[in-house]
Coordinates of C-alpha atoms and ligand atoms in Angstrom, one line a residue:
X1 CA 74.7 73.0 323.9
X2 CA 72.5 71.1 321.0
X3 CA 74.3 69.8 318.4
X4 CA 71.2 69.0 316.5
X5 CA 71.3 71.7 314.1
X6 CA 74.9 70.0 312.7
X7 CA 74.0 66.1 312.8
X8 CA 71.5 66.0 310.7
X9 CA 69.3 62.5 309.8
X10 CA 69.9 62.0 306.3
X11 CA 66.2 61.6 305.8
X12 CA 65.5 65.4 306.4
X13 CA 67.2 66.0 303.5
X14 CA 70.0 68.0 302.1
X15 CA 71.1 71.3 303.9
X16 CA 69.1 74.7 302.9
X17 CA 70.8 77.3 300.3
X18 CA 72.2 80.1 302.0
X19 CA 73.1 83.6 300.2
X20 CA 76.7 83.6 299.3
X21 CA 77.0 86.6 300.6
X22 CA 75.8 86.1 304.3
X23 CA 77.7 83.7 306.3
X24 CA 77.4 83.0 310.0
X25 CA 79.8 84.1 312.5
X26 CA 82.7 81.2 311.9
X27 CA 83.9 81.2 315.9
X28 CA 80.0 80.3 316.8
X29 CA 79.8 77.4 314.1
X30 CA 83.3 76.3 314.2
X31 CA 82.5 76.1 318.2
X32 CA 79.3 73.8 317.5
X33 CA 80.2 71.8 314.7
X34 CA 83.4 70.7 317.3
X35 CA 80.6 69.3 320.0
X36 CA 79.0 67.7 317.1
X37 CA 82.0 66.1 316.5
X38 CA 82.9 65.6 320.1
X39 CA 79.6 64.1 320.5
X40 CA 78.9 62.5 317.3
X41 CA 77.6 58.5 318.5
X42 CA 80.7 55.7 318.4
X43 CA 78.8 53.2 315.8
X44 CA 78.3 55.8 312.8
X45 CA 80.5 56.9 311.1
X46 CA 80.6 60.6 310.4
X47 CA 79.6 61.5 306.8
X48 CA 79.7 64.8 305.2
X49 CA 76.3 66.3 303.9
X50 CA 76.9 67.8 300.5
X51 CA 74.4 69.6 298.2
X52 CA 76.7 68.7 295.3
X53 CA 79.8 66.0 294.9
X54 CA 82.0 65.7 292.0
X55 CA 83.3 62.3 292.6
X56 CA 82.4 59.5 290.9
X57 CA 83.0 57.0 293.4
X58 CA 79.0 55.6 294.9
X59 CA 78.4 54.5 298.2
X60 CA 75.6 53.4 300.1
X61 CA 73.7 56.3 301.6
X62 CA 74.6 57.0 305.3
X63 CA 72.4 57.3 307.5
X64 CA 73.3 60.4 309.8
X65 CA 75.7 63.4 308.2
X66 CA 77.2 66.2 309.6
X67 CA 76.1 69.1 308.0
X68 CA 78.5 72.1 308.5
X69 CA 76.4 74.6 305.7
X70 CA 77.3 77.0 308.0
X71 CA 81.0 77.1 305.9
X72 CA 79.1 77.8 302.8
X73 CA 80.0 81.6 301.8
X74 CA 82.9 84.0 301.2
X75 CA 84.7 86.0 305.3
X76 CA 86.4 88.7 303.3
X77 CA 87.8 89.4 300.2
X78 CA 91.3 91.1 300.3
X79 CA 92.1 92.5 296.8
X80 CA 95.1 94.9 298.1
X81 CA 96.9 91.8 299.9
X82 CA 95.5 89.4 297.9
X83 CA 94.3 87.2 300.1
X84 CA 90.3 85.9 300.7
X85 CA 89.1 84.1 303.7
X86 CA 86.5 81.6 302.2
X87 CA 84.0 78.8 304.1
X88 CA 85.7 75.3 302.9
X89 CA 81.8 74.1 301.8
X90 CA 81.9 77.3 299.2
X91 CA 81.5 76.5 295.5
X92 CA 83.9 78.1 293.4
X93 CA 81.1 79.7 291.1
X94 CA 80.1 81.4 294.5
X95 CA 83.8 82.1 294.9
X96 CA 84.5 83.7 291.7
X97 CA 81.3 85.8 291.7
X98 CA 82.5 87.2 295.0
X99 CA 86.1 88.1 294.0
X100 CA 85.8 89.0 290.1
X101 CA 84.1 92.6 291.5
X102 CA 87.3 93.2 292.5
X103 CA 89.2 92.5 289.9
X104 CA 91.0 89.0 291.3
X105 CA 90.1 85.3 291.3
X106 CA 91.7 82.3 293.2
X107 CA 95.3 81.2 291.6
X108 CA 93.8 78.4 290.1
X109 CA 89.9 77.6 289.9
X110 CA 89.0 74.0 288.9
X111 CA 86.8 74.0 285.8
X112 CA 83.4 72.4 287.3
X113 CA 81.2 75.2 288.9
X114 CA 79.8 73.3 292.0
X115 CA 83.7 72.4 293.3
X116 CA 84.0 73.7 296.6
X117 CA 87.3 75.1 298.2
X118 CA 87.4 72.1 300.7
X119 CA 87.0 69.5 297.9
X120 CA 89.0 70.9 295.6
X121 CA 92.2 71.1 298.0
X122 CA 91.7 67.8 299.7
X123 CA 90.8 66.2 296.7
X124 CA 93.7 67.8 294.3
X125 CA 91.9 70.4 291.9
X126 CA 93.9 71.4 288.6
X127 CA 93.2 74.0 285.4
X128 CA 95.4 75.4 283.2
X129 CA 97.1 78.0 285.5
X130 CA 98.2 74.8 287.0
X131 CA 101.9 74.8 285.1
X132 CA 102.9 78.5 287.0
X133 CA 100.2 78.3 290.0
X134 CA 100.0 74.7 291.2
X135 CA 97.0 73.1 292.4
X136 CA 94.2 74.8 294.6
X137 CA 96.3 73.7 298.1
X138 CA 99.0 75.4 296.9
X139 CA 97.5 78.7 297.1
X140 CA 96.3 77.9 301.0
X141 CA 97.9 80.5 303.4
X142 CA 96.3 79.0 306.4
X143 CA 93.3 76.6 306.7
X144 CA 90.8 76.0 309.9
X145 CA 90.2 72.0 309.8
X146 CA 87.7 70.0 311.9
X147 CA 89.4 67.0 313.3
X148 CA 88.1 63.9 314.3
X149 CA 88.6 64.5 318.0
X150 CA 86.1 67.3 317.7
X151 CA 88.6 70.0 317.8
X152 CA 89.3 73.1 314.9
X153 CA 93.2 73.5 314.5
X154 CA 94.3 76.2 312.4
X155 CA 96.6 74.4 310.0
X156 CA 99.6 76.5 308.6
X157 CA 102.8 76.0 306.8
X158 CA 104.8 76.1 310.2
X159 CA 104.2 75.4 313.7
X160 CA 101.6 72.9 315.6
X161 CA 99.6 71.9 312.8
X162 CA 102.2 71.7 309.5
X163 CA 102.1 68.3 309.8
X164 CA 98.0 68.4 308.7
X165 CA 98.7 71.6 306.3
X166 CA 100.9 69.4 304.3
X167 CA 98.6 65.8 304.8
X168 CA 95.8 67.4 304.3
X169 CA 95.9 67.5 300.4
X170 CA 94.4 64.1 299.4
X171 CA 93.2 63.1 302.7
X172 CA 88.9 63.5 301.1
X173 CA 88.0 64.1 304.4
X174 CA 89.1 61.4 306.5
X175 CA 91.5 64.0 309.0
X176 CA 90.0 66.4 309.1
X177 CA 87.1 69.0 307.3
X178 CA 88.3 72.3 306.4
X179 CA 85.7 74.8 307.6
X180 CA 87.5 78.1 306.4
X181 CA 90.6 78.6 304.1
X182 CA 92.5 81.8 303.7
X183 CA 94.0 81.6 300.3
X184 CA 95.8 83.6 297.7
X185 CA 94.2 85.7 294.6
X186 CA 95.6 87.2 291.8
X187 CA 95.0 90.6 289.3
X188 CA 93.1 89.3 286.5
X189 CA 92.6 91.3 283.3
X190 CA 88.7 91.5 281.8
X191 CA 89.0 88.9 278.9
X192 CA 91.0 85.6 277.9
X193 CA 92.7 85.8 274.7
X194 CA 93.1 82.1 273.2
X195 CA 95.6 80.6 270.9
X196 CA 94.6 77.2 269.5
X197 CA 98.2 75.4 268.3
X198 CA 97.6 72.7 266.3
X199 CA 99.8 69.7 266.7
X200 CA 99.8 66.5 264.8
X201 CA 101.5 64.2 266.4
X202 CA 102.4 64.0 270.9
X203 CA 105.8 64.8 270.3
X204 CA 104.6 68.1 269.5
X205 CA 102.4 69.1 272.0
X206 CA 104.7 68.3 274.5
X207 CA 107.3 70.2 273.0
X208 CA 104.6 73.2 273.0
X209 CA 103.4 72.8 276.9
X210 CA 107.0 72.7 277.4
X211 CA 108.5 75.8 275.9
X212 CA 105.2 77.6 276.6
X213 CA 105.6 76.6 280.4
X214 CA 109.1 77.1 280.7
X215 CA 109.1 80.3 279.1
X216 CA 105.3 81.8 279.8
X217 CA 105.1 83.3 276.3
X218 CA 104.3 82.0 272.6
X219 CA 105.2 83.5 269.8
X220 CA 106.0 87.2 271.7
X221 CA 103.1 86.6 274.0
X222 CA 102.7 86.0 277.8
X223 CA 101.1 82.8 278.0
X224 CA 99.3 82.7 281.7
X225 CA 97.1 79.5 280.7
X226 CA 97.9 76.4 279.6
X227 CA 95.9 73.3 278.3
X228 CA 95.6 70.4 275.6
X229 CA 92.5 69.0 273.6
X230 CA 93.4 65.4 272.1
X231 CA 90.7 64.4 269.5
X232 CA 92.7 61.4 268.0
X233 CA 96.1 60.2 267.6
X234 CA 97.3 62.7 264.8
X235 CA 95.0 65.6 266.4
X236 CA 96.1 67.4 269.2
X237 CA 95.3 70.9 270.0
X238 CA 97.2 73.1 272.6
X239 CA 95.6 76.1 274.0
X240 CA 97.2 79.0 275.1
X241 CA 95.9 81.8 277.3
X242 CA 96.9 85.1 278.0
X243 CA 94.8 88.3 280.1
X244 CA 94.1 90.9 278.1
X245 CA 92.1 94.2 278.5
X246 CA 92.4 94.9 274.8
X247 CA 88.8 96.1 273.8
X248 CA 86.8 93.7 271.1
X249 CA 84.7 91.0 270.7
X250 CA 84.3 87.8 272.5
X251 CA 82.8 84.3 271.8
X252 CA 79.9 83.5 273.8
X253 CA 79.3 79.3 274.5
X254 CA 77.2 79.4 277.1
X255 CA 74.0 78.3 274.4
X256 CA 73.7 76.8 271.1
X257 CA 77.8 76.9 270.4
X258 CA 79.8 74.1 271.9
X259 CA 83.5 75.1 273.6
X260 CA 85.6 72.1 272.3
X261 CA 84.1 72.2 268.7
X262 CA 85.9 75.4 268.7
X263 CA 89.5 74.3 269.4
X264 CA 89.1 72.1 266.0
X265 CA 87.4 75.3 264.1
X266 CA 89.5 78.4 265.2
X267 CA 93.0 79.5 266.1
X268 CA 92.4 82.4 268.0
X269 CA 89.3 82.9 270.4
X270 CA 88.6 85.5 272.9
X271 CA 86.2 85.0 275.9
X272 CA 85.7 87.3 279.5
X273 CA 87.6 86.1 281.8
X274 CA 84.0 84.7 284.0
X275 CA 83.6 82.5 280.5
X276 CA 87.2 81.5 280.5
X277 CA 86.8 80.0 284.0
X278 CA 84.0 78.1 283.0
X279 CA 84.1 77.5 279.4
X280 CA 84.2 73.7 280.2
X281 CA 81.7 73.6 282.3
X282 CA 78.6 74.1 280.4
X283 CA 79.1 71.2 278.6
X284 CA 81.1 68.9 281.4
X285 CA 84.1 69.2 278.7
X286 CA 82.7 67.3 276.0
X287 CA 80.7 64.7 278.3
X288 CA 77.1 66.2 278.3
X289 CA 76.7 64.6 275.1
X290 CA 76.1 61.2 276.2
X291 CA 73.1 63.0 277.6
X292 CA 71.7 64.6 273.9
X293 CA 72.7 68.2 275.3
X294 CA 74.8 68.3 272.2
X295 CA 72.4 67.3 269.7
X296 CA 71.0 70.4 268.3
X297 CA 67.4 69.5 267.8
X298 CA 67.5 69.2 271.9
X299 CA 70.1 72.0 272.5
X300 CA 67.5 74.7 271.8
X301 CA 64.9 73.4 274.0
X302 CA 67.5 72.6 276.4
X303 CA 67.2 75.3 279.3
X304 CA 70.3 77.8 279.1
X305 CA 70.5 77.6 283.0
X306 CA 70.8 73.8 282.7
X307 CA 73.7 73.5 280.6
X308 CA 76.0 72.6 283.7
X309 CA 77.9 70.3 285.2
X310 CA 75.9 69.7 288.1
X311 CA 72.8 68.8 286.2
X312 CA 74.8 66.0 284.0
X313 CA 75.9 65.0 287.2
X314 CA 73.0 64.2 288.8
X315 CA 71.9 62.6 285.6
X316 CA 74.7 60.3 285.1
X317 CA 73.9 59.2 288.8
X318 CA 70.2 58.8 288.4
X319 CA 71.2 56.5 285.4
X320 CA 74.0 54.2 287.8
X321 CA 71.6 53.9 290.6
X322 CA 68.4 52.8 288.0
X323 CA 71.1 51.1 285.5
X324 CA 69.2 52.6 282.8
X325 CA 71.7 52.2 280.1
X326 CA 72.9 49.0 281.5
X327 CA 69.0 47.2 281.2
X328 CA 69.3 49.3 277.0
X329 CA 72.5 47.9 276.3
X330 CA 70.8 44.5 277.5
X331 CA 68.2 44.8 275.5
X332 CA 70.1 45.8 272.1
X333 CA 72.8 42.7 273.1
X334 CA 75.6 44.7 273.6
X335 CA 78.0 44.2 275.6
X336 CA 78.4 45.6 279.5
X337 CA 80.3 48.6 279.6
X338 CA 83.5 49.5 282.1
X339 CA 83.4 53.1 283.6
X340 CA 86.9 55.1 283.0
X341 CA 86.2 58.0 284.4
X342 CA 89.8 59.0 285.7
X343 CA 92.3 62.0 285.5
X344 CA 96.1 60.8 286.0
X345 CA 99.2 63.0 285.8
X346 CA 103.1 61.7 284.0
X347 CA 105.8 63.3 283.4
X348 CA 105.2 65.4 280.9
X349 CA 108.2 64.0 279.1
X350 CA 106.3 60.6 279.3
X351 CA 102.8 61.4 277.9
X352 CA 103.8 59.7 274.5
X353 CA 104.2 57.0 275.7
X354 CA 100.8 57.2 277.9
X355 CA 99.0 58.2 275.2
X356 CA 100.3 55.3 272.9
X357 CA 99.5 53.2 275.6
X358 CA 96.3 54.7 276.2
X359 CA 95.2 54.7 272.2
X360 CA 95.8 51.3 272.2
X361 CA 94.1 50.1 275.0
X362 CA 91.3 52.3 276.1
X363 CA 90.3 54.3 272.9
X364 CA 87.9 57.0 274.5
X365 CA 88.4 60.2 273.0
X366 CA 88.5 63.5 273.6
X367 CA 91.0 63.5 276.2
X368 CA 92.2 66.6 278.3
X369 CA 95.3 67.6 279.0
X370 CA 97.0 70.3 281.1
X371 CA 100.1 70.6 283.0
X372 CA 101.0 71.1 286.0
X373 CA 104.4 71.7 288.4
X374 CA 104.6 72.2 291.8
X375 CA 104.7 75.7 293.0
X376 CA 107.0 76.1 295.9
X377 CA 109.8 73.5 295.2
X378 CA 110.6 73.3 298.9
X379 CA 107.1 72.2 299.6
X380 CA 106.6 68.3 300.2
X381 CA 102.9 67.5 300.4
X382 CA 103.4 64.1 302.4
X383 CA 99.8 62.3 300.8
X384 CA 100.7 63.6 297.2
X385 CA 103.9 64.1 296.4
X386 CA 105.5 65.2 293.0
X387 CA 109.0 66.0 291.8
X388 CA 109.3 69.7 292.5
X389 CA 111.7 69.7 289.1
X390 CA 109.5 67.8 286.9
X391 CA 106.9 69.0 284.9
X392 CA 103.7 67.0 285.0
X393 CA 101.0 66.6 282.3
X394 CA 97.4 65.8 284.1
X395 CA 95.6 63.5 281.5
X396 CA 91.6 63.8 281.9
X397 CA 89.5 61.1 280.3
X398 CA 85.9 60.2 281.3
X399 CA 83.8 57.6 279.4
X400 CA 82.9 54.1 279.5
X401 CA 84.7 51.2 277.5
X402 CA 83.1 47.6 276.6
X403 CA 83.6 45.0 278.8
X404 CA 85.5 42.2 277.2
X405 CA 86.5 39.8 279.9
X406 CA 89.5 38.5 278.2
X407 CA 89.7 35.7 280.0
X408 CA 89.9 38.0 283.0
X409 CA 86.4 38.3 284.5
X410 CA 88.2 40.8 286.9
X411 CA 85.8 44.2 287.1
X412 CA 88.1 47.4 286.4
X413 CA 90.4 45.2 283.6
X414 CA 91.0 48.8 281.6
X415 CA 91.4 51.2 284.9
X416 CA 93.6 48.8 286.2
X417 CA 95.7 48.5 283.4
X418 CA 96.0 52.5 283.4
X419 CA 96.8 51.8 287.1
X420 CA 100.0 49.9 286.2
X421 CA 100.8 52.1 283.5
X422 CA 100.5 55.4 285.3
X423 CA 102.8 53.8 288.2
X424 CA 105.3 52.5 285.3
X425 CA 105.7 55.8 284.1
X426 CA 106.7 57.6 287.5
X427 CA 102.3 59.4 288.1
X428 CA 100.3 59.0 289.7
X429 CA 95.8 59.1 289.6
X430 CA 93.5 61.1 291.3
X431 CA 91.2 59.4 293.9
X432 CA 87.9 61.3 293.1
X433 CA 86.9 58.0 291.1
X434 CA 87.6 53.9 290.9
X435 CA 90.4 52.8 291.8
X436 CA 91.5 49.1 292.3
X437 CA 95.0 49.5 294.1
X438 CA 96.0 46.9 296.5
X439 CA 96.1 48.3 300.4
X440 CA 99.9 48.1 300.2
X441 CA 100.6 49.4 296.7
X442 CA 98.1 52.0 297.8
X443 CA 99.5 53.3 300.6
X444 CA 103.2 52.8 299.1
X445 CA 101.6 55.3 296.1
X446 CA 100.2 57.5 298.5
X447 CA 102.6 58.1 301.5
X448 CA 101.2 55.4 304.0
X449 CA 103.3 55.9 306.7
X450 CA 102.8 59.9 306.8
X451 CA 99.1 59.4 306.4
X452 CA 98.9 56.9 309.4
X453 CA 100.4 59.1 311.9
X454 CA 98.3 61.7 310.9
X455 CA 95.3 59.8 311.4
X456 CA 96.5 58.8 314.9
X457 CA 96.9 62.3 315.4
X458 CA 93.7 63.9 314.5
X459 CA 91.4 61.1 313.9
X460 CA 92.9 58.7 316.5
X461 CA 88.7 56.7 317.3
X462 CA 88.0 56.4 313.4
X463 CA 85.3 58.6 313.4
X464 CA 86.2 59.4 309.8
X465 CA 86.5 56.6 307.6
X466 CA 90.4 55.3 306.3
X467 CA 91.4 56.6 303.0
X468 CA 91.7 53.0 301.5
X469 CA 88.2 52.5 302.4
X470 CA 86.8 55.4 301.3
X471 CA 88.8 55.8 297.9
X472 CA 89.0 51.9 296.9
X473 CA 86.2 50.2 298.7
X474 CA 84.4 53.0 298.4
X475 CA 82.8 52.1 301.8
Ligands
FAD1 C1 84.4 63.8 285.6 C2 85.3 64.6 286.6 C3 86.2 65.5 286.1 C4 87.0 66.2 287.0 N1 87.8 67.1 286.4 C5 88.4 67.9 287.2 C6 89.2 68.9 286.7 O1 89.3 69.0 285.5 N2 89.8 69.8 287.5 C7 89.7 69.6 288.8 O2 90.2 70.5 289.5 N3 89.1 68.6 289.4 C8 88.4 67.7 288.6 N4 87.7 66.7 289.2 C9 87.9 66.4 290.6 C10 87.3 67.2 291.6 O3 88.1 68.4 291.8 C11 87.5 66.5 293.0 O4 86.6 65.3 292.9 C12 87.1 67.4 294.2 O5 87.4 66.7 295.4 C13 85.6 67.6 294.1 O6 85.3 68.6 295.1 P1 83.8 68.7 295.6 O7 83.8 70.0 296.4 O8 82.8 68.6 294.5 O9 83.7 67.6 296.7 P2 82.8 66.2 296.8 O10 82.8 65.6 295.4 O11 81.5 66.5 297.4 O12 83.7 65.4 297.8 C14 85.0 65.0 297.4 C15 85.7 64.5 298.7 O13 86.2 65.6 299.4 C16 85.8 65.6 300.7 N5 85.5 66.9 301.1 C17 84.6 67.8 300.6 N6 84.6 69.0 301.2 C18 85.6 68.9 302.1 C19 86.1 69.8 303.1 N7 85.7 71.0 303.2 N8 87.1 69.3 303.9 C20 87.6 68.1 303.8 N9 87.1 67.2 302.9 C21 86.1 67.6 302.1 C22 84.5 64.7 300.7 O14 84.3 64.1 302.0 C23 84.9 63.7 299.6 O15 85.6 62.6 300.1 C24 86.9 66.0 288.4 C25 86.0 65.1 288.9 C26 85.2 64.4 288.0 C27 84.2 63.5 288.5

């Protein structure tokens, strides 16, 4: 058999779009993209081809990638059982505009459009159905993974495979690629109606996540989303969610209005549920304008089919690779500038504290906020594990900071100190971006000695790289 339509030499270029709604027999590609695997030469190591990332972790560019487009597109949806069979390459904008027809959506759909089911459950996903849904792997039924001993295991919460069902979350690909994920959906209504709280100082908006969390109503109303705008020390906003097929009108921000402008200007909002799920993604949260999208002049000539995430994206990486603002700030004699582009989660009981912390000695602002708990509190999720009775806050915040050197000429002086601090206060931080752990601390924060006998067990020649390497040496 030729595995030359998987292995692909990076120079050819990125994998072809396929319709989202055709998608090739999975036993057929599953059966090839194991040869590949089987196959795949000793001295390279695998790399997946991607049309899209989210991290923000660079690398040099591989030179051979395995491209399994084939697991790009939606196997079923079940809207009776509640259940879809989706390719783990599938964004979730493809996702959502398979299921909503039928009146569900996955349990929790990360915010940024060109996610895909596989990224977003090895890589930890989170929105603000995260406080009664968990994350994206904990609405995985059953998952189909590529191993790196060219075999396709189907993962589940018992039997041969638990051990990778549970390891999987956080592993970014170095068990295992997930080719096809049977997951839950749920009813959704046809709009979002939004409640804006106001809250002046932490204390408060903690107390509202918590009450609203614990008790999944505000105010006489069910609450079924959850999640927090900080826009300064005495300005916090909590937003509250709730489906609704009430009849009326709906905010459109998809154009010239701007999503988090409108938590500061309103205190109720209503949206369509397909705007809900993506109301931060036209403008990357608040972070597309670094990149003028906000500034109104540009805004109208700005296409409306370019307001997304994956365009700042690619932006933002054009201008790391050419160091375009780096050779500006240069110029104007300013000084260099740290990335801290990081989501964390703390207690929720904690975020205070963080946020003090975090005021003090980072200063980027708006932050995100939105909690989270773990769904099934017998669950233990071996690579990320949280306290099944504690409720978490996930704090988002993605900007740069001036370098200042301090004496410390150290690169990563700010994320490193939110390293320290995150661990102090009993969180953890997501791997998607820098990180400048030690090996041990590393693997003492994210459950060393389960990972290593998972990678003995399905990727027992290396042909994926180690999680260290990949997250913190971003090899
Ligand atoms: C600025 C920023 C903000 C973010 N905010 C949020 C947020 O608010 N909510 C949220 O949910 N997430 C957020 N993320 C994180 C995002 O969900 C993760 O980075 C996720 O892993 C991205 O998925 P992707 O499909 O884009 O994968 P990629 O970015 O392409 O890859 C991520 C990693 O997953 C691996 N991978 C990809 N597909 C598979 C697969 N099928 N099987 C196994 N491994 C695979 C890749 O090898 C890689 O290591 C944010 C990221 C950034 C950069």
């Amino acid at each position: 058999m030729s595995s030359s339509g998987v292995l692909r030499e990076a120079a050819a270029g990125a994998p072809q779009p396929r319709p989202t709604n055709q998608i090739p027999d999975f036993a057929r590609s599953a059966e090839l993209a194991a040869h590949t695997v089987a196959e795949w030469p000793a001295d390279r190591p695998i790399r997946l081809a991607k049309k899209t990332s989210n991290l923000f972790r660079y690398r040099q560019d591989a030179d051979a990638v395995l491209d399994l487009s084939a697991f790009d597109g939606v196997y079923s949806v079940d809207a009776d059982n509640l259940r879809a069979s989706v390719g783990g390459l599938t964004t979730y904008e493809n996702l959502v505009a398979r299921t909503l027809p039928y009146g569900v959506s996955p349990m929790c759909v990360p915010q940024l459009r060109t996610i895909t089911l596989g990224g977003a459950v090895t890589g930890l996903g989170i929105e603000s159905p995260s406080f009664r849904n968990g994350c994206p792997h904990e609405t995985v039924v059953a998952m189909d993974v590529l191993t790196g001993t060219g075999e396709v295991v189907r993962a589940e919460p018992h039997g041969e495979h638990s051990d990778l069902f549970y390891g999987f979350p956080n592993s970014y690909g170095t068990l295992g690629y997930a080719l096809r994920l049977e997951i839950e959906v749920e009813p959704v209504s046809r709009y979002v109606a939004m409640t804006h709280v106001p809250c002046g100082d932490y204390v408060t908006a903690v107390e509202v996540m918590d009450i609203a969390a614990a008790q999944r109503s505000w105010d006489g109303q069910a609450v079924d989303f959850i999640d927090g705008t900080v826009f300064g020390p005495g300005e916090t906003y909590v937003t509250l969610g709730r489906y609704t097929d009430e009849p009326g009108p709906t905010s459109d921000y998809t154009g010239i209005d701007i999503y988090y402008r409108s938590v500061q200007q309103r205190t109720a909002d209503r949206l369509s549920v397909h705007d809900y799920l993506w109301r931060w993604d036209t403008d990357w949260f608040w972070c597309s304008r670094a990149m003028g999208a906000q500034n109104p002049y540009i805004r109208r000539f700005w296409p409306k089919s370019k307001l997304r995430s994956d365009v700042y994206w690619k932006l933002v990486a054009l201008d790391r690779k050419y160091a375009f603002s780096a050779k500006l700030d240069r110029i104007r004699k300013r000084p260099p500038r740290e990335p801290v582009v990081q989501d964390v989660e703390v207690p929720l009981d904690t975020l205070p504290e963080f946020l003090d912390f975090f005021d003090k000695e980072v200063g980027i602002s708006p932050v995100w906020l939105c909690p989270l708990q773990q769904r099934d509190p017998e669950a233990h999720w071996s690579l990320y594990s949280f306290d099944p009775e504690t409720r978490y806050v996930n704090v988002g915040f993605w900007s740069t900071v001036p370098r200042t050197d301090d004496g410390d000429p150290t690169d990563g002086r700010v994320n490193r100190a939110i390293e320290a601090e995150v661990t102090r206060l009993g969180g953890r931080k997501s791997l998607y971006s820098t990180s400048f752990y030690d090996r041990d601390d590393f693997y003492r924060i994210y459950g060393g000695d389960e990972y290593w006998k998972l990678k003995d067990r399905y990727d027992p020649d290396g042909r994926f790289a180690e999680l260290y390497d990949k997250c913190v040496s971003a090899i």
